[in-house]
Amino acid sequence: MVCGNMAGLELLSDQGYRLDGRKASELRKVQARMGVFAQADGSAYLEQGNTKALAVVYGPHEIRGSRSWIRHDRAVINCQYSMATFSTAERKRRPHGDRKSTEMSLHLKQTFEAAVMTQLYPRSQIDIYVKILQSDGGNYSVCVNAATLAVIDAGIPMRDYVCACSVGFVDETPLADLCYAEESGGVSSLALALLPRGGQIALLQMDARLHQDHLDALIEAAMTACKGVGKVLDEVVRLHLKEVSVLTGE
Amino acid sequence: MAADMRLPTIQKPVSLSVSAFDRKDLVVPGDVITSDTGFMRGHGTYVDDDKLTASVAGEVQRVDKLICVRPLKTRFNGEVGDVVVGRVTEVQQKRWKVETNSRLDSILLLSSVNLPGGELRRRSAEDELTMREYLQEGDLISAEVQSVFSDGALSMHTRSLKYGKLGQGVLVQLSPSLIKRQKTHFHNLPCGASIILGNNGFVWLYPTPEQQEEEAGGFYTNLEPVGLSDREVISRLRNCLLALAAHKVLLYDTSVLYCYESSVHHQVKDILKPEVMEEIVMLTQQKLLEQEG
């Protein structure tokens, strides 16, 4: 298999177009719906290009399981990330708690601890379950965006939206919102979760090599991309709010 | 047996009237409500840089200087005097933990239940040991909120014969905001069943008891088989409740009864079909409007 941007696969054409025809800073199409389940406290479905995720929130509720988890000054956030067997090109059974999904769950937990006002609910627990139904790159960001909508749907107080986006660096140009082909093309990429209004960073993750001089430009591009995602999420929430308040006739 | 199967249909977008777009009182997390420092911060808001900011998505409510944001959907916020239906999750020393759709499990103290033997009975150490005989894990109870602790947990009591353990019936779990607050939440409906509309969104449907059991202290459960006709009425009521909830109609005795009356032309199992549901709820709303005059 030909891999890497130095070998054949041209991630950014001379005309400035990417593999799927997007411009360097262009996001994939985001579509989302809130309140998809009646039983859960909050739920949301989000598509970002071909990556699709389902997020469900339960809580705040009494701590289930070990009493040692109880925090007397704030709520505990419990995240669980999973991928459907059919989410990738190769069908694969994905056991619960493998290393990759445990790491992802931890990252999600850290992201939401930065945004949710946990101090309002002492001694309780908030569960966030996210499932990837179809994976085409940017799994972390799509999960964060879906979970944000689900948390808002559950009526849990947050400082701000959390929007996430991945950014790659090719030919001195930052590429926003990588798809799977780009991600696996050996690009050094970075995932950023941002509280857009204040510009605070909830999580920054990079596990590739990159020259220090490029980092600022990359983070800048990631922040712009996150703010773009934030605008879309904002529209979704506002529309949902209006629809529901029309139904309840208030 | 023929099963009713259908293809997924595209949800019709709710037609938003112009007035809905003009609403200024709907906010989302992070929206600045006011930068005037003269206001007090209520639920659903926080202060950031001297600006009052919303932390939940919902509508802004102002009472004098106090600004709150009420989210569209939350867990049950109990108040003293609320009638609740809940499920016992834990038996501890001198108290039961009860799941009531609240943020924390509610507490039912041994000293706030009526034990068999009259109201003035002293509680001994033996009672503590036999707590599980009265209520055990998984039992459903109805109770009233007695007080709210500082962390938001509820303390309940069952010191009335109308509260206590629930026997045979059907539990329907709905959103707490759909229950209309009323003088009484216990109703014997004329259609032959009784209903407890818990303020916490848990609704209990049960056959109307023939005579009021006395001296049972609320722990007696009748395990006689329930007749087919009663079960049918209860199932119909359950489906009616779900239909009303799906269309966000406030639940109280009249609305439930009207919905039941509108549904009698349909079979019980058909009530949950979207088109039947819509028809029944429309009829109900019409009747409610007529009644209001």
XYZ file of C-alpha atoms in Angstrom:
543
model
C 0.000 0.000 0.000
C 1.264 3.422 -0.889
C 1.372 5.607 2.139
C 2.590 8.991 3.131
C 2.471 12.310 1.446
C 5.942 11.840 0.051
C 4.901 8.682 -1.765
C 2.408 9.168 -4.536
C -0.755 10.166 -2.724
C -1.094 13.883 -3.155
C -2.930 15.253 -0.136
C -2.959 18.808 -1.395
C -2.981 19.467 -5.122
C -1.172 22.359 -6.746
C -4.513 24.073 -7.157
C -4.990 23.870 -3.404
C -7.609 21.102 -3.331
C -7.600 18.084 -1.052
C -8.417 14.436 -1.771
C -12.146 14.932 -1.305
C -12.201 18.272 -3.118
C -12.174 20.529 -0.104
C -10.022 23.606 0.344
C -7.363 23.523 3.054
C -9.433 25.238 5.732
C -12.806 23.834 4.705
C -14.744 21.646 7.136
C -16.807 18.634 6.234
C -20.578 18.953 6.239
C -21.953 18.730 9.762
C -25.484 17.480 10.354
C -26.896 16.874 13.791
C -30.062 16.129 15.700
C -30.768 16.406 19.401
C -33.098 14.367 21.542
C -33.036 11.151 19.535
C -33.896 8.877 22.479
C -36.799 9.264 24.863
C -35.428 7.171 27.708
C -32.072 8.900 28.139
C -31.728 12.261 29.884
C -30.007 13.651 26.818
C -28.994 12.314 23.436
C -27.706 13.473 20.081
C -26.708 12.154 16.677
C -24.017 13.892 14.692
C -22.548 13.383 11.238
C -19.380 15.078 10.154
C -18.797 14.035 6.568
C -18.861 10.263 6.666
C -18.076 9.973 10.352
C -21.225 9.350 12.349
C -21.609 9.238 16.090
C -24.366 8.739 18.621
C -24.041 10.239 22.104
C -26.213 9.528 25.126
C -26.116 11.219 28.522
C -27.574 9.935 31.780
C -27.497 11.990 34.894
C -26.710 13.629 37.150
C -27.703 10.642 39.247
C -26.613 8.766 42.367
C -23.214 7.110 42.020
C -23.637 3.528 40.916
C -20.971 0.991 41.748
C -18.087 1.731 44.050
C -18.637 4.309 46.796
C -14.997 5.338 46.501
C -15.838 7.308 43.352
C -17.907 9.791 45.328
C -16.588 13.346 45.306
C -18.185 15.491 47.963
C -17.582 18.757 46.138
C -18.512 17.898 42.569
C -20.057 15.399 40.198
C -18.027 12.603 38.656
C -18.064 12.338 34.879
C -17.997 8.858 33.456
C -17.319 8.503 29.729
C -17.474 5.443 27.602
C -16.362 5.405 23.994
C -17.048 2.514 21.673
C -17.044 1.741 17.988
C -19.653 -0.356 16.226
C -18.413 -3.585 14.637
C -19.495 -2.251 11.265
C -17.981 1.203 11.657
C -14.831 0.594 9.614
C -14.153 -0.904 6.185
C -12.973 -4.073 7.843
C -15.608 -5.686 10.028
C -14.125 -6.300 13.412
C -15.412 -7.281 16.800
C -14.363 -4.628 19.255
C -14.212 -5.848 22.816
C -15.041 -3.436 25.589
C -12.130 -1.742 27.248
C -9.339 -2.193 24.736
C -6.488 0.279 24.957
C -7.591 2.575 22.195
C -11.116 3.071 23.467
C -9.981 3.402 27.091
C -7.654 6.204 26.048
C -10.409 7.876 24.074
C -12.818 7.573 27.023
C -10.240 9.241 29.249
C -9.758 12.088 26.796
C -13.490 12.641 26.568
C -13.736 12.682 30.349
C -10.994 15.295 30.625
C -12.607 17.397 27.917
C -15.988 17.467 29.610
C -14.616 18.001 33.086
C -13.279 21.283 31.744
C -16.651 22.409 30.436
C -19.420 20.925 32.596
C -20.092 22.761 35.864
C -19.638 19.690 37.996
C -19.419 21.606 41.261
C -23.195 22.150 41.153
C -23.935 18.463 41.640
C -21.938 17.134 44.576
C -21.958 13.383 45.216
C -23.504 12.539 41.862
C -22.419 11.079 38.573
C -22.912 12.017 34.933
C -22.597 9.276 32.338
C -21.659 10.095 28.759
C -21.752 7.206 26.297
C -20.559 7.751 22.741
C -20.672 5.255 19.923
C -19.080 5.646 16.520
C -21.454 4.210 13.937
C -19.287 4.956 10.928
C -15.666 5.952 11.095
C -14.023 8.208 8.536
C -11.429 10.073 10.524
C -11.684 12.610 13.318
C -13.381 10.178 15.697
C -12.381 12.128 18.768
C -13.702 15.437 17.459
C -16.974 13.974 16.263
C -17.476 12.305 19.638
C -16.862 15.560 21.492
C -19.245 17.484 19.242
C -21.974 14.852 19.569
C -21.516 14.608 23.335
C -21.743 18.408 23.686
C -25.157 18.360 22.064
C -26.252 15.461 24.249
C -25.127 17.232 27.425
C -27.005 20.383 26.401
C -30.064 18.263 25.631
C -29.870 16.773 29.127
C -30.026 20.291 30.613
C -26.683 19.931 32.373
C -24.980 23.297 32.962
C -21.875 23.962 30.876
C -19.640 27.006 30.732
C -19.820 26.949 26.938
C -20.058 24.524 24.060
C -17.057 22.275 23.605
C -16.152 22.025 19.935
C -13.399 19.819 18.665
C -11.607 19.507 15.369
C -8.529 17.773 14.033
C -5.972 19.575 11.920
C -3.108 18.167 9.841
C -0.014 19.774 8.411
C 0.860 19.202 4.757
C 3.148 21.234 2.516
C 3.415 24.077 5.015
C -0.408 24.301 5.024
C -2.738 23.333 7.866
C -5.613 21.115 6.685
C -8.773 21.337 8.761
C -10.985 18.382 9.723
C -9.033 15.412 8.359
C -10.821 12.456 6.806
C -9.577 8.891 7.145
C -7.541 8.906 3.928
C -5.679 11.978 5.085
C -5.271 10.752 8.646
C -3.729 7.483 7.501
C -1.555 9.265 4.947
C 1.141 9.904 7.493
C 0.248 13.522 8.193
C 1.288 14.980 11.521
C -2.046 15.899 13.013
C -3.419 17.521 16.109
C -6.798 17.349 17.830
C -8.095 20.337 19.721
C -11.167 20.803 21.896
C -12.079 24.414 22.458
C -14.573 26.473 24.428
C -15.103 28.881 21.532
C -16.426 32.002 23.236
C -13.639 32.362 25.752
C -11.070 30.661 23.550
C -10.051 28.291 26.352
C -8.543 24.986 25.322
C -10.205 21.966 26.915
C -7.886 19.375 25.391
C -4.972 19.385 22.994
C -3.640 16.152 21.675
C -0.786 15.526 19.283
C 1.169 12.349 18.882
C 3.200 13.062 15.779
C 6.385 14.932 15.015
C 6.137 18.543 13.962
C 8.615 21.376 13.818
C 8.131 23.782 16.663
C 7.867 26.765 14.323
C 4.730 25.318 12.750
C 2.896 24.609 15.984
C 1.437 28.081 16.445
C 0.062 28.177 12.932
C -1.432 24.734 13.390
C -3.121 25.613 16.688
C -4.401 28.825 15.153
C -5.938 26.874 12.271
C -7.433 24.348 14.706
C -9.032 27.131 16.735
C -10.580 28.659 13.626
C -11.905 25.251 12.612
C -13.337 24.651 16.109
C -15.085 28.009 16.018
C -16.571 27.031 12.657
C -17.893 23.806 14.168
C -19.173 25.822 17.125
C -21.276 27.975 14.820
C -22.915 24.916 13.297
C -23.630 23.393 16.724
C -25.078 26.708 17.861
C -27.503 26.693 14.944
C -28.561 23.128 15.722
C -29.214 23.901 19.394
C -31.157 27.080 18.662
C -33.345 25.363 16.090
C -34.013 22.501 18.490
C -34.873 24.955 21.240
C -37.394 26.745 19.030
C -38.968 23.526 17.792
C -39.489 22.149 21.271
C -40.799 25.399 22.702
C -43.305 25.618 19.841
C -44.469 22.070 20.629
C -44.926 22.766 24.309
C -46.834 25.883 23.299
C -45.166 28.345 25.601
C -49.558 -13.454 14.086
C -49.323 -10.494 11.815
C -46.834 -7.887 12.906
C -47.195 -4.274 11.957
C -44.029 -3.185 10.209
C -43.327 0.062 8.487
C -40.497 1.842 6.780
C -38.819 4.733 8.531
C -40.441 8.008 7.598
C -38.751 11.339 7.343
C -39.669 13.521 10.264
C -41.601 16.539 9.221
C -39.840 19.645 10.440
C -42.058 21.544 12.810
C -43.362 24.586 11.010
C -41.966 27.470 12.946
C -44.148 30.501 13.088
C -42.604 33.933 12.721
C -43.104 34.581 16.411
C -40.877 31.629 17.275
C -37.981 33.198 15.420
C -38.446 36.483 17.189
C -38.160 35.021 20.651
C -35.407 36.747 22.528
C -35.770 34.784 25.738
C -34.260 31.564 24.406
C -30.576 31.215 25.247
C -27.869 28.592 24.803
C -24.851 27.850 27.045
C -22.345 30.689 26.866
C -24.843 33.345 25.821
C -24.449 36.581 27.741
C -27.835 37.466 29.245
C -26.839 40.842 30.625
C -23.677 42.693 31.519
C -25.577 44.799 34.034
C -24.237 43.906 37.491
C -27.496 44.852 39.210
C -29.026 41.403 38.705
C -28.835 38.302 40.856
C -27.605 35.016 39.510
C -30.182 32.196 39.566
C -30.213 28.580 38.403
C -28.820 27.940 34.966
C -26.559 30.970 34.947
C -23.023 31.888 35.997
C -20.989 35.044 36.210
C -18.010 35.385 33.915
C -16.134 38.686 33.711
C -19.032 40.484 35.482
C -21.341 39.263 32.753
C -24.333 37.119 33.590
C -24.038 34.105 31.265
C -26.368 31.201 30.575
C -25.095 27.698 31.315
C -28.027 25.701 29.939
C -30.195 25.917 26.834
C -33.660 27.140 27.680
C -35.790 30.150 28.360
C -34.829 33.069 30.560
C -37.104 33.821 33.481
C -36.869 37.033 35.450
C -38.350 37.647 38.858
C -37.497 41.172 39.990
C -33.687 41.150 40.143
C -33.279 37.391 39.915
C -32.495 35.848 36.552
C -32.840 32.105 35.966
C -32.643 29.963 32.865
C -35.077 27.066 32.817
C -33.822 24.189 30.645
C -36.311 22.372 28.430
C -35.620 19.033 30.013
C -34.096 18.183 33.369
C -34.282 15.697 36.151
C -36.869 16.087 38.890
C -36.375 19.068 41.208
C -38.362 18.093 44.251
C -40.226 20.538 46.452
C -41.793 19.979 49.828
C -45.261 18.474 49.437
C -44.670 16.863 46.037
C -46.163 13.427 45.526
C -43.579 11.030 44.140
C -43.512 7.446 42.959
C -40.149 5.738 43.345
C -38.298 2.474 43.469
C -36.346 1.294 46.505
C -32.692 0.770 45.548
C -31.034 0.170 48.881
C -31.895 -0.753 52.447
C -29.582 0.964 54.929
C -29.608 1.437 58.661
C -32.765 3.281 59.636
C -33.474 4.360 56.078
C -34.289 3.301 52.569
C -32.737 4.810 49.455
C -35.331 5.419 46.746
C -34.718 6.197 43.081
C -37.087 9.005 42.108
C -35.598 10.389 38.885
C -33.938 13.042 41.025
C -30.292 14.098 40.921
C -29.529 12.027 43.988
C -31.418 9.093 45.417
C -34.141 10.155 47.841
C -34.223 9.029 51.431
C -37.106 7.432 53.310
C -36.362 7.299 57.017
C -37.684 4.460 59.120
C -39.045 7.108 61.463
C -41.127 8.684 58.711
C -43.132 5.636 57.715
C -46.248 4.264 59.344
C -45.477 0.823 60.685
C -48.282 -1.675 61.329
C -49.723 -1.117 64.759
C -50.811 2.460 64.694
C -49.218 5.838 64.427
C -47.972 6.116 67.961
C -45.924 2.946 67.933
C -42.376 3.253 69.193
C -39.662 2.112 66.858
C -37.399 -0.468 68.389
C -34.099 -1.958 67.319
C -36.081 -4.911 66.049
C -37.831 -2.730 63.535
C -34.443 -1.766 62.161
C -33.620 -5.419 61.636
C -36.896 -6.204 59.939
C -36.895 -3.209 57.614
C -36.500 -5.471 54.627
C -39.798 -7.131 55.478
C -41.614 -3.866 54.906
C -39.755 -2.649 51.854
C -37.004 -4.367 49.968
C -34.876 -3.534 46.948
C -36.989 -3.186 43.821
C -40.246 -2.351 45.593
C -42.230 0.573 44.292
C -43.604 3.117 46.720
C -45.567 6.319 46.657
C -44.545 9.015 49.107
C -44.551 12.732 49.772
C -41.506 14.992 49.922
C -40.941 16.053 53.509
C -37.807 18.165 53.185
C -34.971 18.917 50.820
C -31.359 18.560 51.994
C -28.711 21.142 51.204
C -27.180 18.959 48.488
C -30.553 18.601 46.744
C -31.399 15.110 47.992
C -35.019 14.622 49.058
C -36.307 13.266 52.322
C -39.722 11.642 52.025
C -42.463 10.365 54.284
C -45.349 7.939 53.945
C -47.259 9.035 57.039
C -50.664 8.748 55.489
C -52.670 5.732 54.438
C -52.683 6.858 50.825
C -48.903 6.490 50.596
C -46.906 3.317 50.944
C -45.939 0.258 48.988
C -47.473 -0.220 45.546
C -48.803 -3.602 44.579
C -49.988 -4.659 41.163
C -50.083 -2.148 38.380
C -48.121 -0.488 35.617
C -45.396 2.155 35.960
C -44.987 4.723 33.192
C -41.870 6.901 33.293
C -42.327 10.315 31.697
C -40.762 13.744 31.871
C -41.468 15.515 35.191
C -42.358 18.720 33.349
C -45.412 17.050 31.807
C -47.180 16.525 35.133
C -49.556 19.322 36.030
C -49.414 20.385 39.650
C -52.765 19.872 41.319
C -54.487 19.656 44.655
C -54.482 15.895 44.484
C -52.385 13.529 42.451
C -54.378 10.414 43.376
C -57.377 9.812 41.161
C -59.935 7.047 40.844
C -60.831 7.393 37.186
C -64.418 6.572 36.214
C -63.124 4.193 33.534
C -62.337 1.645 36.209
C -58.726 2.197 37.158
C -56.801 4.451 39.495
C -53.817 6.624 38.776
C -51.056 8.236 40.815
C -49.440 11.085 38.918
C -46.089 11.471 40.652
C -44.585 14.954 40.370
C -41.334 13.252 39.432
C -42.823 11.992 36.161
C -43.430 8.458 37.377
C -47.062 7.540 36.861
C -48.601 4.515 38.532
C -51.706 2.839 37.072
C -53.513 0.260 39.164
C -56.924 -1.357 39.502
C -59.202 0.620 41.797
C -59.179 -1.119 45.174
C -62.607 -2.399 46.202
C -62.456 -1.380 49.842
C -59.892 0.701 51.632
C -57.684 -1.667 53.607
C -57.285 -0.510 57.151
C -54.596 -1.053 59.711
C -52.284 -2.279 56.961
C -49.995 0.682 57.336
C -49.466 0.806 53.620
C -47.337 -2.325 53.388
C -50.057 -4.730 52.450
C -50.112 -5.758 48.814
C -52.993 -7.533 47.231
C -51.712 -10.349 45.032
C -55.106 -11.552 43.799
C -55.095 -11.938 40.003
C -56.410 -8.823 38.276
C -59.314 -9.396 35.931
C -58.872 -9.157 32.172
C -61.127 -6.128 31.828
C -59.147 -4.204 34.443
C -55.897 -5.111 32.754
C -57.251 -3.908 29.447
C -58.299 -0.588 30.912
C -54.862 -0.167 32.496
C -53.043 -1.009 29.259
C -55.210 1.444 27.366
C -54.473 4.151 29.927
C -50.766 3.419 29.657
C -50.792 3.822 25.890
C -52.873 6.983 26.238
C -50.296 8.427 28.632
C -47.501 7.652 26.178
C -49.485 9.243 23.340
C -50.122 12.400 25.368
C -46.478 12.547 26.423
C -45.306 12.163 22.817
C -47.308 15.261 21.920
C -46.274 17.104 25.087
C -49.769 17.498 26.509
C -49.900 18.299 30.232
C -51.050 15.314 32.251
C -53.814 15.571 34.848
C -56.980 13.614 35.539
C -59.126 15.397 32.938
C -56.629 15.175 30.085
C -55.983 11.491 30.754
C -59.679 10.744 30.942
C -60.494 12.635 27.737
C -57.685 10.831 25.982
C -59.054 7.509 27.218
C -62.514 8.408 25.935
C -61.133 9.435 22.543
C -59.256 6.176 22.209
C -62.131 3.747 22.759
C -62.752 3.324 19.016
C -59.281 1.897 18.583
C -57.743 -1.296 19.804
C -55.327 -0.904 22.689
C -52.328 -1.972 20.612
C -53.158 0.496 17.824
C -53.026 3.558 20.055
C -49.267 3.893 19.707
C -49.333 4.015 15.906
C -48.294 7.541 14.952
C -51.419 8.385 12.924
C -53.811 7.033 15.575
C -51.816 8.795 18.272
C -52.142 12.089 16.435
C -55.889 11.661 15.979
C -56.507 10.793 19.628
C -54.399 13.638 20.944
C -56.157 16.097 18.605
C -59.546 14.962 19.919
C -58.313 15.260 23.482
C -57.020 18.770 22.946
C -60.328 19.754 21.358
C -62.277 18.422 24.336
C -59.976 20.203 26.738
C -60.480 23.479 24.880
C -64.261 23.021 24.892
C -64.227 22.304 28.588
C -62.212 25.420 29.292
C -64.807 27.278 27.262
